[in-house]
């Protein structure tokens, strides 16, 4: 990795008491993030992406317990910090953009009041300076009339504008790391693409690190330098985006996920028939022995159904699979 490391997650394991029993929604998760680097965390619903993201903020749901691991961020060991220090880090050094801006914004306060509060609680800027920063931030988030937006209540704005406001809020204190958790789910496709372009642009300009969480590989491709593929609580592949999308994922789950994309933009004819991934993510309280993906995997054999894989490859490019797919993706097929 060229950049200096900002974040290092090592063997993070999180358990959670649920009605169905204890689950381990985050299992032995390790990854790093360089300064200025954008990494995409991708996987189906329930794979543990959000819980991984929230862990970085020291936010754990009730009934959960960290069973092991370390999170080093900018020289601090996040899992051992007191709540007061974590609160200072949240917002100032790490901020999160959530999937549904509607619920993250306060409906009874204007945009200006909400952003003002962030500056008030974390900085000693004067009221005038804060006002200027707010307008600058909204403009940088692609809102052409920042003054009107700042005086608006959330319900007076479109979904895309609300998400831009959320982005402006998340960036207001110039954090080192931005976690964007499915930031475009609530938006129509055209607006979603604009928001992705905005995130990519902001990151290039300000040098922030980005953890981009998504179930959509085409979105990850647009904004990420590196891909982390997650399945049933584990990271199962890591690769530079270029390699992942040109040569193709090595984990059969990555292949299947790529093939299930509706636009099929980078599928070969040979792979296209695989389109949908058969079966479902196994329930976390009843995971199969061996590889969790084995029941849905065309390459699985007895080894896979009995024995947990080992990592092969090295830092930055590794796969957790007994039989990784090394065949190249081949020539692209364009939708006729
Ligand atoms: N507060 C909670 N109580 C009980 N179970 C939870 C809680 N939060 C998450 N889980 C469970 O943990 C697993 C991982 O959840 P997580 O939200 O991290 O998944 P995700 O990959 O973000 O999914 P999605 O794409 O749907 O957002 C899921 O099975 C989920 O049901
Ligand atoms: Mg989620």
XYZ file of C-alpha atoms and ligand atoms in Angstrom:
368
model
C 0.000 0.000 0.000
C 1.454 3.340 -1.025
C -0.370 5.528 1.480
C 0.416 5.615 5.172
C -2.040 3.505 7.101
C -4.864 5.418 8.775
C -6.979 2.530 9.980
C -6.053 -1.010 10.843
C -8.746 -3.467 11.851
C -7.315 -6.756 13.077
C -9.347 -9.902 13.729
C -12.432 -8.016 14.840
C -15.124 -10.377 16.110
C -18.476 -9.186 17.361
C -21.184 -11.350 18.879
C -24.775 -10.368 19.400
C -27.583 -11.859 21.440
C -30.745 -12.176 19.356
C -34.059 -13.950 19.845
C -32.803 -16.806 17.689
C -29.702 -17.166 19.837
C -26.225 -15.749 19.833
C -24.885 -14.773 16.419
C -21.459 -13.627 15.301
C -22.293 -11.036 12.643
C -18.670 -9.870 12.367
C -16.109 -12.689 12.292
C -12.386 -12.293 12.356
C -12.536 -9.199 10.171
C -9.181 -7.663 9.237
C -8.445 -4.862 6.828
C -6.573 -1.626 6.602
C -7.259 1.703 5.022
C -4.600 4.111 3.844
C -4.754 7.853 4.174
C -6.656 9.184 1.205
C -7.683 5.724 0.090
C -11.230 4.658 -0.797
C -12.191 1.101 0.000
C -15.497 -0.492 -0.899
C -17.066 -2.980 1.509
C -19.541 -5.032 -0.462
C -21.862 -7.930 0.263
C -25.491 -8.959 0.372
C -27.937 -7.766 2.982
C -27.079 -9.080 6.447
C -23.419 -9.775 5.696
C -22.232 -7.465 8.492
C -21.238 -4.336 6.584
C -23.077 -1.817 8.741
C -21.990 -3.427 12.006
C -18.390 -3.307 10.785
C -18.795 0.394 9.921
C -20.438 1.214 13.245
C -17.643 -0.589 15.115
C -15.219 1.972 13.746
C -17.246 4.651 15.503
C -17.354 2.621 18.696
C -21.100 2.219 18.249
C -22.276 -1.249 19.162
C -25.924 -2.345 19.270
C -27.405 -3.393 22.605
C -26.667 -7.036 23.353
C -23.467 -7.025 21.341
C -19.997 -7.792 22.588
C -16.558 -7.450 21.067
C -15.105 -10.934 21.374
C -11.725 -10.040 20.038
C -9.661 -7.893 17.761
C -8.167 -4.443 17.596
C -9.042 -1.253 15.775
C -6.143 1.182 15.456
C -7.063 4.525 14.014
C -4.666 7.420 13.573
C -2.464 6.137 16.370
C -5.252 5.327 18.839
C -6.645 1.993 19.923
C -10.374 2.633 19.422
C -11.683 -0.345 21.346
C -10.042 0.772 24.569
C -10.887 4.472 24.463
C -13.271 6.012 26.985
C -16.642 7.152 25.642
C -15.667 10.823 25.992
C -12.717 10.367 23.639
C -14.820 8.341 21.202
C -17.373 11.142 21.105
C -14.658 13.593 20.150
C -13.408 11.280 17.412
C -16.913 10.803 16.002
C -17.640 13.680 13.719
C -14.252 15.265 14.077
C -12.020 12.469 12.806
C -14.510 9.873 11.585
C -17.954 10.627 10.258
C -20.670 8.486 8.789
C -23.160 9.112 6.008
C -26.232 6.944 6.449
C -28.441 5.369 3.850
C -31.611 7.248 4.726
C -30.962 10.969 5.207
C -34.593 11.449 6.212
C -34.055 9.629 9.471
C -30.587 11.051 10.152
C -31.747 14.666 9.879
C -33.845 16.344 12.539
C -37.203 17.209 10.914
C -37.961 20.204 13.156
C -34.665 22.057 12.709
C -33.429 23.941 9.665
C -30.338 22.667 7.889
C -28.383 25.648 9.170
C -29.304 25.005 12.805
C -28.267 21.380 12.508
C -24.889 22.075 10.954
C -24.276 24.990 13.323
C -24.605 22.570 16.230
C -21.782 20.417 14.852
C -19.416 23.405 14.705
C -20.531 24.674 18.102
C -19.879 21.420 19.869
C -16.517 20.707 18.230
C -14.901 24.077 17.401
C -14.498 27.571 18.819
C -15.356 29.361 15.562
C -17.374 32.565 15.771
C -20.995 32.636 14.695
C -20.111 34.522 11.487
C -17.330 32.067 10.636
C -19.675 29.162 11.210
C -22.239 30.757 8.888
C -19.596 31.067 6.167
C -18.409 27.493 6.632
C -21.976 26.189 6.374
C -22.559 27.892 3.035
C -19.162 26.778 1.713
C -19.873 23.213 2.766
C -23.283 23.113 1.135
C -21.872 24.561 -2.069
C -19.060 21.984 -2.074
C -21.706 19.280 -1.714
C -23.149 20.426 -5.016
C -26.054 22.526 -3.743
C -26.186 25.524 -6.072
C -28.266 27.739 -3.783
C -26.740 27.096 -0.358
C -28.473 30.019 1.346
C -31.970 28.764 0.532
C -31.009 25.211 1.450
C -29.539 26.314 4.780
C -32.822 27.971 5.715
C -34.901 24.964 4.704
C -36.313 22.181 6.803
C -35.441 18.648 5.646
C -38.946 17.938 4.283
C -38.665 20.944 1.962
C -35.749 19.305 0.149
C -35.671 16.463 -2.382
C -34.071 13.133 -1.435
C -30.956 13.954 -3.439
C -30.640 17.378 -1.787
C -31.062 15.836 1.654
C -28.289 13.373 0.921
C -26.068 16.274 -0.196
C -26.857 18.023 3.086
C -25.861 14.842 4.936
C -22.607 14.763 3.008
C -21.949 18.422 3.829
C -22.621 17.660 7.502
C -20.340 14.639 7.482
C -17.548 16.686 5.941
C -18.005 19.830 7.984
C -15.175 19.114 10.424
C -12.884 17.821 7.696
C -12.668 14.269 9.105
C -9.848 11.885 8.249
C -12.268 9.071 7.477
C -15.749 9.131 6.025
C -17.876 6.013 6.223
C -20.645 6.098 3.624
C -23.168 3.345 4.344
C -25.310 2.703 1.261
C -25.576 6.454 0.721
C -27.645 6.130 -2.445
C -30.192 3.445 -1.560
C -33.059 5.881 -1.074
C -32.367 7.739 -4.319
C -33.441 7.198 -7.893
C -30.668 5.888 -10.170
C -29.760 9.187 -11.845
C -29.472 11.029 -8.547
C -27.579 8.070 -7.093
C -24.940 8.375 -9.804
C -24.610 12.102 -9.131
C -24.054 11.424 -5.434
C -21.412 8.789 -6.225
C -19.657 11.250 -8.523
C -19.781 13.839 -5.749
C -18.216 11.444 -3.242
C -15.459 10.552 -5.678
C -14.782 14.223 -6.414
C -14.734 15.316 -2.788
C -12.377 12.547 -1.861
C -9.920 13.389 -4.628
C -9.955 17.023 -3.631
C -9.751 16.775 0.117
C -7.703 13.611 0.503
C -10.080 11.991 2.956
C -10.185 8.232 3.354
C -13.483 6.638 2.440
C -15.054 3.388 3.522
C -17.831 2.950 1.016
C -20.413 0.355 2.031
C -22.695 -1.043 -0.641
C -24.383 -4.170 -1.904
C -23.918 -2.903 -5.458
C -20.634 -3.753 -7.151
C -21.165 -1.191 -9.906
C -21.278 1.542 -7.267
C -18.209 0.197 -5.535
C -16.399 0.213 -8.833
C -17.067 3.912 -9.282
C -15.619 5.125 -6.007
C -13.224 2.523 -4.618
C -9.525 1.877 -5.032
C -9.857 -1.471 -3.326
C -12.675 -3.944 -2.734
C -13.456 -5.942 0.397
C -16.000 -8.649 -0.237
C -18.034 -9.727 2.775
C -20.148 -12.829 3.247
C -21.968 -14.010 6.389
C -19.844 -11.850 8.679
C -16.469 -12.556 7.128
C -14.341 -10.780 4.610
C -13.769 -13.404 1.930
C -11.772 -11.478 -0.649
C -9.713 -8.345 -0.909
C -8.395 -6.980 -4.179
C -7.508 -3.721 -5.886
C -10.613 -2.545 -7.802
C -8.772 -2.635 -11.118
C -7.866 -6.291 -10.710
C -11.206 -7.251 -9.178
C -13.248 -5.849 -12.024
C -10.954 -6.588 -14.971
C -9.664 -10.068 -14.166
C -12.717 -10.818 -12.067
C -13.172 -11.741 -8.413
C -11.417 -14.931 -7.314
C -14.033 -15.871 -4.744
C -17.008 -17.671 -6.361
C -19.296 -15.429 -4.300
C -17.753 -12.361 -5.932
C -18.237 -13.927 -9.356
C -21.866 -14.684 -8.569
C -22.476 -11.192 -7.232
C -20.962 -9.666 -10.338
C -23.062 -11.897 -12.557
C -26.240 -10.950 -10.722
C -25.901 -7.283 -11.609
C -28.862 -6.335 -13.746
C -26.935 -4.353 -16.351
C -24.473 -7.202 -16.824
C -22.000 -4.669 -18.133
C -18.848 -6.659 -17.564
C -20.075 -10.201 -17.942
C -18.799 -12.646 -20.459
C -21.307 -14.640 -22.450
C -20.110 -17.752 -20.666
C -20.877 -16.327 -17.256
C -24.118 -14.552 -18.044
C -26.337 -17.620 -17.513
C -25.187 -17.784 -13.883
C -27.010 -14.523 -13.441
C -28.857 -14.941 -10.146
C -27.132 -16.345 -7.087
C -29.129 -19.368 -6.079
C -30.140 -19.757 -2.456
C -29.806 -17.296 0.366
C -27.267 -16.170 2.904
C -27.472 -18.822 5.622
C -28.985 -17.657 8.916
C -26.180 -16.455 11.166
C -27.421 -18.586 14.060
C -27.156 -21.702 11.926
C -24.051 -21.383 9.770
C -22.889 -24.490 7.936
C -19.629 -26.178 8.916
C -16.778 -25.279 6.612
C -17.151 -22.422 4.152
C -20.376 -20.433 4.706
C -20.812 -19.989 0.956
C -20.458 -23.704 0.136
C -24.219 -24.459 -0.002
C -24.605 -21.908 -2.824
C -21.291 -22.519 -4.553
C -20.856 -24.355 -7.843
C -17.234 -25.147 -7.026
C -17.856 -26.598 -3.558
C -16.705 -30.117 -2.714
C -16.414 -32.122 0.515
C -13.439 -30.058 1.643
C -15.554 -26.908 1.444
C -18.482 -28.330 3.372
C -16.297 -29.679 6.169
C -13.354 -27.353 6.585
C -13.017 -23.617 6.941
C -10.801 -22.207 4.179
C -7.483 -20.496 4.860
C -6.433 -17.195 3.398
C -4.303 -17.380 0.296
C -2.516 -14.471 -1.310
C -1.073 -11.565 0.610
C -1.939 -8.231 2.136
C -4.064 -6.232 -0.286
C -4.917 -9.171 -2.508
C -6.176 -12.280 -0.778
C -9.001 -14.769 -0.934
C -10.678 -16.994 1.654
C -11.579 -19.983 -0.487
C -10.471 -23.582 -1.077
C -10.973 -23.324 -4.827
C -10.605 -19.730 -5.984
C -11.603 -18.993 -9.563
C -8.470 -17.935 -11.394
C -10.000 -17.798 -14.867
C -10.079 -14.345 -16.465
C -13.463 -12.729 -16.936
C -12.919 -12.451 -20.656
C -14.223 -9.989 -23.164
C -17.030 -7.742 -22.037
C -20.501 -8.275 -23.366
C -22.456 -5.096 -23.944
C -26.199 -5.148 -23.604
C -27.584 -5.072 -27.138
N -29.343 -4.447 16.615
C -29.379 -5.678 16.108
N -30.030 -6.673 16.743
C -30.072 -7.922 16.239
N -29.470 -8.296 15.102
C -28.800 -7.360 14.420
C -28.716 -5.997 14.880
N -27.973 -5.295 13.991
C -27.633 -6.174 13.034
N -28.111 -7.407 13.288
C -27.906 -8.608 12.477
O -26.527 -8.713 12.187
C -26.324 -9.097 10.841
C -25.464 -8.095 10.142
O -26.158 -6.868 10.083
P -25.649 -5.601 9.270
O -26.666 -4.545 9.493
O -24.254 -5.294 9.629
O -25.709 -6.135 7.772
P -25.476 -5.316 6.416
O -24.435 -6.064 5.650
O -25.234 -3.901 6.715
O -26.876 -5.512 5.677
P -27.726 -4.476 4.767
O -27.141 -4.557 3.392
O -29.094 -5.028 4.831
O -27.621 -3.117 5.383
C -27.708 -9.251 10.239
O -28.050 -10.617 10.280
C -28.601 -8.461 11.144
O -29.882 -9.009 11.168
Mg -26.278 -2.192 6.306
